[in-house]
Amino acid sequence: PLKMLRLVTRSVGRLHQLPLLRTAVSSSSSLVVPSRSFSGAADPLLGLSDQQREIYELASNFANENMAPHAEKWDQEEYLPTDVLRQLAGLGFGAIYAKDTYGGSGLSRVEAAVVFEALSTACVSTTAYLSIHNMCAWLIDTFGNDAQRAKYFPLLASAEHFASYCLTEPNSGSDSSSLATKAVRDGDHFVLNGSKAFISGAKESNVYLVMCRTGGPGPKGISCVLVEKGTPGLSFGRKEKKLGWNSQPTHMVNFTDCRVPVSNLIGNEGEGFKIAMKALDGGRVNIASCSVGGAHACLKHARDHLLVRKQFGKPLADNQYLQFKMADMATELTSARLMVRQAAKMIDDQDPNQTVYCSMAKRFATDTGFKVCNDALQMFGGYGYLKDYPIERYLRDVRVHQILEGTNEIMRLIIARTLFKD
């Protein structure tokens, strides 16, 4: 019999078990089940188990029904759809790969990649923020103590509260181990001073996971501290005006004599850099999945456009050059998808080489994702440049994926170091 999925989430003091996926999909007339975009080449269900297919269909149906119709408005109005994010958490997508002890869904990294890919076919920007929130929830679940998990995790899993990851600084981007934000011990508190840059969800989030310097220079002097919204000394810069990712706010996060209880230390002192890098392995796979999802949507839009747009008396789909171009786009997209899912599996398997393969997947999938979106825009001609069509939004949203979670140049350095290591 078909293996069924039961997503489990918790709210305060009470366990909620969602209906079996098959029942939920078949019994809800409001769910729109689209026809498969591609039955052969570029099929997103390629290689998935029955359970993983159901997870993809659940996420895809939700995206088509509740995200795609509103994504353009969210982008134009720079609006974070917290209500939709909470609905996604209700499906078990608020803490996908965290343990179910305090409300996580306990799914695999592969299944998380499938979810983020499916949701990104509707809105890359909103999904990317959800992926960051998931990374923060996992970080607390993995490195926090029981008291921290009990206090913070259920609220994050349900998306009643949101979380932001604070590593990058104005003068510390790729060289993250040189970060300057300090946390000085003063009795049973740390006193934080410094700033973080490009923080997704800042000002909206309730929890900030801050990498700060509690010791000497270098990575071993870095610790991870949880700072709650409303803590005196925590403030935010102006809202950044960005090319894309407009459905999620981005601000600088500032700490001025910000007193945080020592009990908010995640892990041990000096473990912050290790925690940050562990989180980034998964973060790179997550963001790569968002690129794959956005590119898949653009490939479908391009295919549909070529079938109906006529030039020189025949559909563009009859043009052999465009046929070959579409074939290359589908091939590269499928390669990226399989590479991302393999890297996710290596995290699940705790493979010792996971970091280099996550770097490979992130580099290839985000470069490929942007290229596919760009090629799709070219096929639309001048129409692709208009905001009346969604291609330009996908293009703007996936572009930043080549920069964040470690630039693709840093990904190449990680890969090269492994090749030349004794």
Coordinates of C-alpha atoms in Angstrom, one line a residue:
P1 CA 0.0 0.0 0.0
L2 CA 1.0 3.6 -0.6
K3 CA 3.1 5.0 2.2
M4 CA 1.2 7.9 3.7
L5 CA 2.4 11.0 5.4
R6 CA 1.1 12.3 8.7
L7 CA 2.4 15.8 9.4
V8 CA 2.5 16.6 13.1
T9 CA 2.5 20.1 14.6
R10 CA 2.1 21.3 18.2
S11 CA 0.6 24.4 19.6
V12 CA 0.7 25.5 23.2
G13 CA 0.1 22.3 25.3
R14 CA -1.8 20.5 22.6
L15 CA -0.9 18.1 19.8
H16 CA -2.5 18.6 16.4
Q17 CA -2.4 15.8 13.8
L18 CA -3.3 16.8 10.3
P19 CA -5.4 14.5 8.1
L20 CA -3.6 12.1 5.9
L21 CA -2.5 13.9 2.8
R22 CA -4.5 11.8 0.3
T23 CA -7.7 12.5 2.3
A24 CA -6.9 16.2 2.6
V25 CA -6.3 16.6 -1.2
S26 CA -9.2 14.5 -2.3
S27 CA -11.8 15.9 0.1
S28 CA -11.1 19.6 -0.3
S29 CA -12.9 21.1 -3.3
S30 CA -11.0 24.4 -2.8
L31 CA -7.7 22.8 -3.7
V32 CA -6.7 23.4 -7.3
V33 CA -4.8 20.4 -8.6
P34 CA -3.0 21.6 -11.8
S35 CA -2.1 19.2 -14.6
R36 CA 1.5 18.2 -14.5
S37 CA 3.6 20.9 -16.1
F38 CA 6.0 18.5 -17.8
S39 CA 5.3 14.7 -18.0
G40 CA 8.7 13.9 -19.4
A41 CA 11.6 16.3 -19.5
A42 CA 11.9 18.6 -16.4
D43 CA 9.3 16.6 -14.4
P44 CA 9.7 17.8 -10.7
L45 CA 8.5 14.4 -9.4
L46 CA 11.4 12.6 -11.0
G47 CA 13.0 10.2 -8.5
L48 CA 10.6 11.0 -5.7
S49 CA 9.0 8.3 -3.5
D50 CA 5.3 8.1 -3.2
Q51 CA 5.4 10.0 0.1
Q52 CA 7.6 12.7 -1.4
R53 CA 5.3 13.1 -4.4
E54 CA 2.4 13.7 -2.1
I55 CA 4.4 16.3 -0.2
Y56 CA 5.2 18.0 -3.5
E57 CA 1.6 18.0 -4.6
L58 CA 0.4 19.3 -1.2
A59 CA 2.9 22.2 -1.4
S60 CA 2.2 22.8 -5.1
N61 CA -1.6 22.9 -4.7
F62 CA -1.3 25.4 -1.8
A63 CA 1.1 27.5 -3.8
N64 CA -1.2 27.6 -6.8
E65 CA -4.3 28.4 -4.7
N66 CA -2.9 30.8 -2.0
M67 CA 0.3 32.3 -3.3
A68 CA 0.4 32.6 -7.1
P69 CA -2.6 34.9 -7.3
H70 CA -1.1 37.3 -4.8
A71 CA 2.6 37.2 -5.5
E72 CA 2.6 40.2 -7.8
K73 CA 0.8 42.3 -5.3
W74 CA 3.1 41.3 -2.4
D75 CA 6.1 42.2 -4.6
Q76 CA 4.7 45.6 -5.6
E77 CA 3.5 46.6 -2.1
E78 CA 6.5 45.1 -0.4
Y79 CA 4.2 43.1 1.9
L80 CA 5.1 40.1 4.0
P81 CA 2.1 37.7 4.0
T82 CA 2.3 36.5 7.6
D83 CA -1.2 35.0 7.3
V84 CA -0.1 32.8 4.5
L85 CA 3.1 31.8 6.3
R86 CA 1.0 30.7 9.3
Q87 CA -1.2 28.7 7.0
L88 CA 1.9 27.0 5.7
A89 CA 3.0 26.3 9.2
G90 CA -0.4 24.7 9.7
L91 CA 0.5 22.3 7.0
G92 CA 3.7 21.4 8.9
F93 CA 6.0 23.7 6.9
G94 CA 7.0 26.0 9.8
A95 CA 9.7 23.6 11.1
I96 CA 10.0 21.0 8.3
Y97 CA 13.1 19.1 9.2
A98 CA 13.2 19.7 13.0
K99 CA 12.3 16.9 15.4
D100 CA 8.6 16.5 16.4
T101 CA 9.3 16.7 20.1
Y102 CA 8.2 20.4 20.3
G103 CA 6.2 20.6 17.1
G104 CA 8.6 20.0 14.2
S105 CA 7.4 17.9 11.3
G106 CA 10.4 15.5 11.5
L107 CA 10.8 15.3 7.7
S108 CA 14.0 14.9 5.8
R109 CA 16.1 17.5 4.1
V110 CA 15.1 16.0 0.8
E111 CA 11.5 16.5 1.6
A112 CA 12.2 20.1 2.7
A113 CA 13.9 20.8 -0.6
V114 CA 10.8 19.4 -2.4
V115 CA 8.6 21.7 -0.4
F116 CA 10.6 24.9 -1.0
E117 CA 10.9 24.1 -4.7
A118 CA 7.1 23.6 -5.0
L119 CA 6.3 26.8 -3.1
S120 CA 8.8 28.8 -5.1
T121 CA 7.0 28.1 -8.4
A122 CA 4.5 30.7 -7.0
C123 CA 6.5 33.1 -5.0
V124 CA 10.3 32.8 -4.6
S125 CA 10.7 35.7 -2.2
T126 CA 8.1 34.5 0.4
T127 CA 9.4 30.9 0.2
A128 CA 12.9 32.1 0.7
Y129 CA 11.9 33.8 3.9
L130 CA 10.1 30.6 5.0
S131 CA 13.3 28.7 4.4
I132 CA 15.3 31.1 6.6
H133 CA 12.7 30.8 9.3
N134 CA 13.0 27.0 9.1
M135 CA 16.8 27.2 9.3
C136 CA 16.5 29.2 12.5
A137 CA 13.9 26.8 14.0
W138 CA 16.2 23.9 13.2
L139 CA 19.2 25.7 14.8
I140 CA 17.3 26.1 18.1
D141 CA 16.0 22.5 18.0
T142 CA 19.5 21.1 17.3
F143 CA 21.8 23.3 19.4
G144 CA 19.5 24.8 22.0
N145 CA 18.8 23.2 25.4
D146 CA 15.5 21.8 26.6
A147 CA 14.4 25.0 28.2
Q148 CA 15.2 27.0 25.0
R149 CA 13.4 24.5 22.9
A150 CA 10.3 24.5 25.1
K151 CA 10.2 28.3 25.3
Y152 CA 10.8 29.3 21.7
F153 CA 10.4 26.3 19.3
P154 CA 6.6 25.7 19.5
L155 CA 6.0 29.4 18.6
L156 CA 8.3 29.2 15.7
A157 CA 6.9 25.8 14.4
S158 CA 3.4 27.3 14.3
A159 CA 4.7 30.6 12.9
E160 CA 3.0 32.5 15.7
H161 CA 6.5 34.0 16.0
F162 CA 9.1 34.4 13.2
A163 CA 12.9 34.2 13.3
S164 CA 15.8 35.9 11.6
Y165 CA 19.4 34.7 11.1
C166 CA 22.0 37.4 11.9
L167 CA 25.5 36.6 10.6
T168 CA 26.5 39.2 8.0
E169 CA 27.8 42.6 9.0
P170 CA 28.6 45.8 7.1
N171 CA 32.3 45.0 7.1
S172 CA 32.0 41.2 7.4
G173 CA 30.4 39.5 4.4
S174 CA 32.2 36.5 2.9
D175 CA 34.8 36.8 5.6
S176 CA 32.3 35.9 8.3
S177 CA 34.8 34.8 10.9
S178 CA 36.0 38.4 11.1
L179 CA 32.7 39.7 12.5
A180 CA 32.9 42.5 15.0
T181 CA 29.6 42.5 16.9
K182 CA 30.7 42.0 20.6
A183 CA 29.0 40.3 23.5
V184 CA 30.7 41.1 26.8
R185 CA 29.8 39.1 29.9
D186 CA 28.3 41.2 32.7
G187 CA 27.1 39.0 35.5
D188 CA 24.2 36.9 34.2
H189 CA 23.9 38.9 31.0
F190 CA 25.8 39.5 27.8
V191 CA 26.0 43.1 26.6
L192 CA 25.9 43.3 22.8
N193 CA 27.2 46.1 20.7
G194 CA 27.5 46.1 16.9
S195 CA 25.4 45.8 13.7
K196 CA 24.2 43.1 11.3
A197 CA 23.4 43.8 7.7
F198 CA 20.9 42.5 5.1
I199 CA 18.8 40.7 7.7
S200 CA 15.7 39.1 6.2
G201 CA 12.6 39.5 8.3
A202 CA 14.2 42.2 10.5
K203 CA 11.7 44.3 12.5
E204 CA 9.0 41.7 11.8
S205 CA 10.7 38.8 13.4
N206 CA 10.3 38.0 17.1
V207 CA 13.6 36.1 17.5
Y208 CA 17.1 37.0 16.3
L209 CA 19.8 34.4 16.2
V210 CA 22.9 36.5 16.5
M211 CA 26.5 35.4 15.8
C212 CA 28.7 37.6 18.0
R213 CA 32.2 37.7 19.5
T214 CA 32.4 36.6 23.1
G215 CA 36.1 35.7 22.8
G216 CA 39.2 36.5 20.9
P217 CA 39.7 37.0 17.1
G218 CA 38.9 34.2 14.6
P219 CA 36.1 31.6 14.5
K220 CA 36.7 30.2 17.9
G221 CA 35.8 33.5 19.5
I222 CA 32.3 33.5 18.1
S223 CA 29.1 32.5 20.0
C224 CA 25.4 32.3 19.1
V225 CA 23.0 34.3 21.2
L226 CA 19.2 34.6 20.9
V227 CA 17.9 38.1 21.1
E228 CA 14.1 38.7 21.5
K229 CA 12.2 41.5 19.8
G230 CA 11.7 44.3 22.2
T231 CA 14.9 43.9 24.1
P232 CA 16.2 47.3 25.1
G233 CA 19.2 48.3 22.9
L234 CA 17.9 46.4 19.9
S235 CA 17.0 48.7 17.0
F236 CA 16.7 48.6 13.2
G237 CA 17.9 50.6 10.3
R238 CA 15.7 51.9 7.5
K239 CA 14.0 49.4 5.3
E240 CA 16.3 48.5 2.4
K241 CA 15.0 49.2 -1.2
K242 CA 15.9 46.0 -3.1
L243 CA 15.9 44.7 -6.7
G244 CA 13.9 41.6 -5.6
W245 CA 12.8 39.7 -2.5
N246 CA 10.3 42.5 -1.9
S247 CA 7.7 40.4 0.0
Q248 CA 10.2 40.1 2.9
P249 CA 11.5 43.2 4.7
T250 CA 15.3 43.7 5.0
H251 CA 16.9 46.0 7.6
M252 CA 20.1 46.4 9.4
V253 CA 19.9 45.1 13.0
N254 CA 21.7 47.3 15.6
F255 CA 22.7 46.5 19.1
T256 CA 23.6 49.3 21.5
D257 CA 24.4 48.1 25.1
C258 CA 21.8 45.4 24.4
R259 CA 21.5 43.2 27.5
V260 CA 20.7 39.6 26.8
P261 CA 20.4 36.9 29.5
V262 CA 23.3 34.4 29.4
S263 CA 20.6 31.7 29.4
N264 CA 19.9 32.8 25.8
L265 CA 23.3 31.4 24.7
I266 CA 22.7 28.7 22.0
G267 CA 25.2 25.9 22.5
N268 CA 28.4 26.7 24.3
E269 CA 30.6 29.8 24.1
G270 CA 32.9 29.6 21.1
E271 CA 30.6 27.3 19.1
G272 CA 28.8 30.1 17.2
F273 CA 30.9 29.8 14.0
K274 CA 30.5 26.0 13.9
I275 CA 26.7 26.4 14.4
A276 CA 26.5 29.1 11.7
M277 CA 28.3 26.9 9.2
K278 CA 26.2 23.9 10.0
A279 CA 23.1 26.0 9.4
L280 CA 24.5 27.3 6.1
D281 CA 24.9 23.8 4.7
G282 CA 21.2 23.4 4.9
G283 CA 20.5 27.0 4.0
R284 CA 22.4 26.6 0.8
V285 CA 20.3 23.6 -0.2
N286 CA 17.1 25.5 0.7
I287 CA 17.9 28.6 -1.3
A288 CA 19.1 26.4 -4.2
S289 CA 15.7 24.7 -4.1
C290 CA 14.0 28.1 -4.3
S291 CA 16.0 28.8 -7.5
V292 CA 15.0 25.5 -9.0
G293 CA 11.3 26.3 -8.3
G294 CA 11.5 29.8 -9.8
A295 CA 13.3 28.5 -12.9
H296 CA 10.7 25.7 -13.3
A297 CA 7.9 28.2 -13.3
C298 CA 9.7 30.3 -15.9
L299 CA 10.3 27.3 -18.1
K300 CA 6.6 26.5 -18.0
H301 CA 5.7 30.1 -18.8
A302 CA 8.2 30.1 -21.7
R303 CA 6.8 26.8 -23.1
D304 CA 3.2 28.1 -22.9
H305 CA 4.2 31.4 -24.5
L306 CA 6.0 29.7 -27.4
L307 CA 3.0 27.6 -28.1
V308 CA 0.6 30.5 -28.6
R309 CA 2.9 33.4 -29.8
K310 CA 3.1 33.5 -33.6
Q311 CA 5.7 35.2 -35.7
F312 CA 6.3 34.8 -39.4
G313 CA 3.0 33.0 -39.7
K314 CA 3.7 30.1 -37.3
P315 CA 4.0 29.5 -33.5
L316 CA 7.4 30.2 -32.0
A317 CA 7.4 26.6 -30.7
D318 CA 8.1 25.5 -34.3
N319 CA 11.4 27.4 -34.4
Q320 CA 14.2 24.9 -34.1
Y321 CA 16.5 27.3 -32.3
L322 CA 13.9 27.9 -29.6
Q323 CA 13.3 24.2 -29.4
F324 CA 17.0 23.6 -28.8
K325 CA 17.1 26.4 -26.3
M326 CA 14.2 25.0 -24.3
A327 CA 15.8 21.5 -24.4
D328 CA 19.0 23.0 -22.9
M329 CA 17.0 24.9 -20.2
A330 CA 15.1 21.7 -19.3
T331 CA 18.3 19.7 -19.2
E332 CA 20.2 22.2 -17.0
L333 CA 17.2 22.6 -14.7
T334 CA 16.8 18.9 -14.2
S335 CA 20.6 18.6 -13.5
A336 CA 20.3 21.3 -10.9
R337 CA 17.2 19.7 -9.3
L338 CA 19.0 16.3 -9.0
M339 CA 22.1 17.9 -7.6
V340 CA 20.2 19.8 -5.0
R341 CA 18.3 16.7 -3.8
Q342 CA 21.5 14.7 -3.7
A343 CA 23.1 17.4 -1.5
A344 CA 20.0 17.3 0.7
K345 CA 20.3 13.6 1.1
M346 CA 23.9 13.9 2.1
I347 CA 22.9 16.2 5.0
D348 CA 20.3 13.6 6.0
D349 CA 23.0 10.9 5.9
Q350 CA 25.4 13.1 7.8
D351 CA 27.9 12.5 5.0
P352 CA 31.3 13.9 5.9
N353 CA 31.5 15.5 2.5
Q354 CA 28.2 17.3 2.7
T355 CA 29.7 20.8 2.8
V356 CA 31.4 20.6 -0.5
Y357 CA 28.4 19.0 -2.2
C358 CA 26.0 21.6 -0.7
S359 CA 28.4 24.2 -2.1
M360 CA 28.4 22.6 -5.5
A361 CA 24.6 22.3 -5.5
K362 CA 24.2 25.9 -4.4
R363 CA 26.6 27.3 -7.0
F364 CA 25.1 25.3 -9.9
A365 CA 21.5 25.6 -9.0
T366 CA 21.5 29.3 -8.4
D367 CA 23.5 30.1 -11.5
T368 CA 21.3 27.8 -13.5
G369 CA 18.1 29.2 -12.0
F370 CA 19.0 32.7 -13.0
K371 CA 20.1 31.6 -16.5
V372 CA 16.8 29.8 -17.1
C373 CA 14.7 32.7 -15.9
N374 CA 16.8 35.1 -18.0
D375 CA 16.5 32.9 -21.1
A376 CA 12.7 32.6 -20.5
L377 CA 12.5 36.4 -20.4
Q378 CA 14.4 36.7 -23.7
M379 CA 11.8 34.3 -25.3
F380 CA 9.0 36.7 -24.3
G381 CA 10.8 39.5 -26.0
G382 CA 9.7 43.0 -24.9
Y383 CA 6.7 41.5 -23.0
G384 CA 9.1 39.7 -20.7
Y385 CA 10.4 43.1 -19.6
L386 CA 7.0 44.3 -18.5
K387 CA 5.6 43.8 -15.0
D388 CA 2.3 42.6 -16.6
Y389 CA 4.1 39.2 -16.9
P390 CA 5.7 37.3 -14.0
I391 CA 9.0 36.4 -15.6
E392 CA 10.8 39.6 -14.6
R393 CA 9.7 39.1 -10.9
Y394 CA 11.2 35.6 -10.9
L395 CA 14.3 37.0 -12.4
R396 CA 14.7 39.7 -9.8
D397 CA 14.0 37.3 -7.0
V398 CA 16.4 34.5 -7.9
R399 CA 19.3 36.9 -8.7
V400 CA 20.2 37.4 -5.0
H401 CA 20.6 33.6 -4.5
Q402 CA 23.9 33.9 -6.3
I403 CA 25.1 36.2 -3.5
L404 CA 23.5 35.1 -0.2
E405 CA 24.2 32.0 1.9
G406 CA 27.8 32.4 0.7
T407 CA 28.5 34.0 -2.7
N408 CA 29.0 31.6 -5.6
E409 CA 32.6 32.7 -5.7
I410 CA 33.0 31.4 -2.1
M411 CA 31.3 28.2 -3.1
R412 CA 34.0 27.8 -5.8
L413 CA 36.7 28.4 -3.1
I414 CA 35.2 25.7 -0.9
I415 CA 35.1 23.2 -3.8
A416 CA 38.6 24.0 -5.0
R417 CA 40.1 23.6 -1.5
T418 CA 38.7 20.1 -1.4
L419 CA 40.2 19.3 -4.8
F420 CA 43.6 20.4 -3.7
K421 CA 43.6 19.0 -0.2
D422 CA 46.2 16.4 0.6

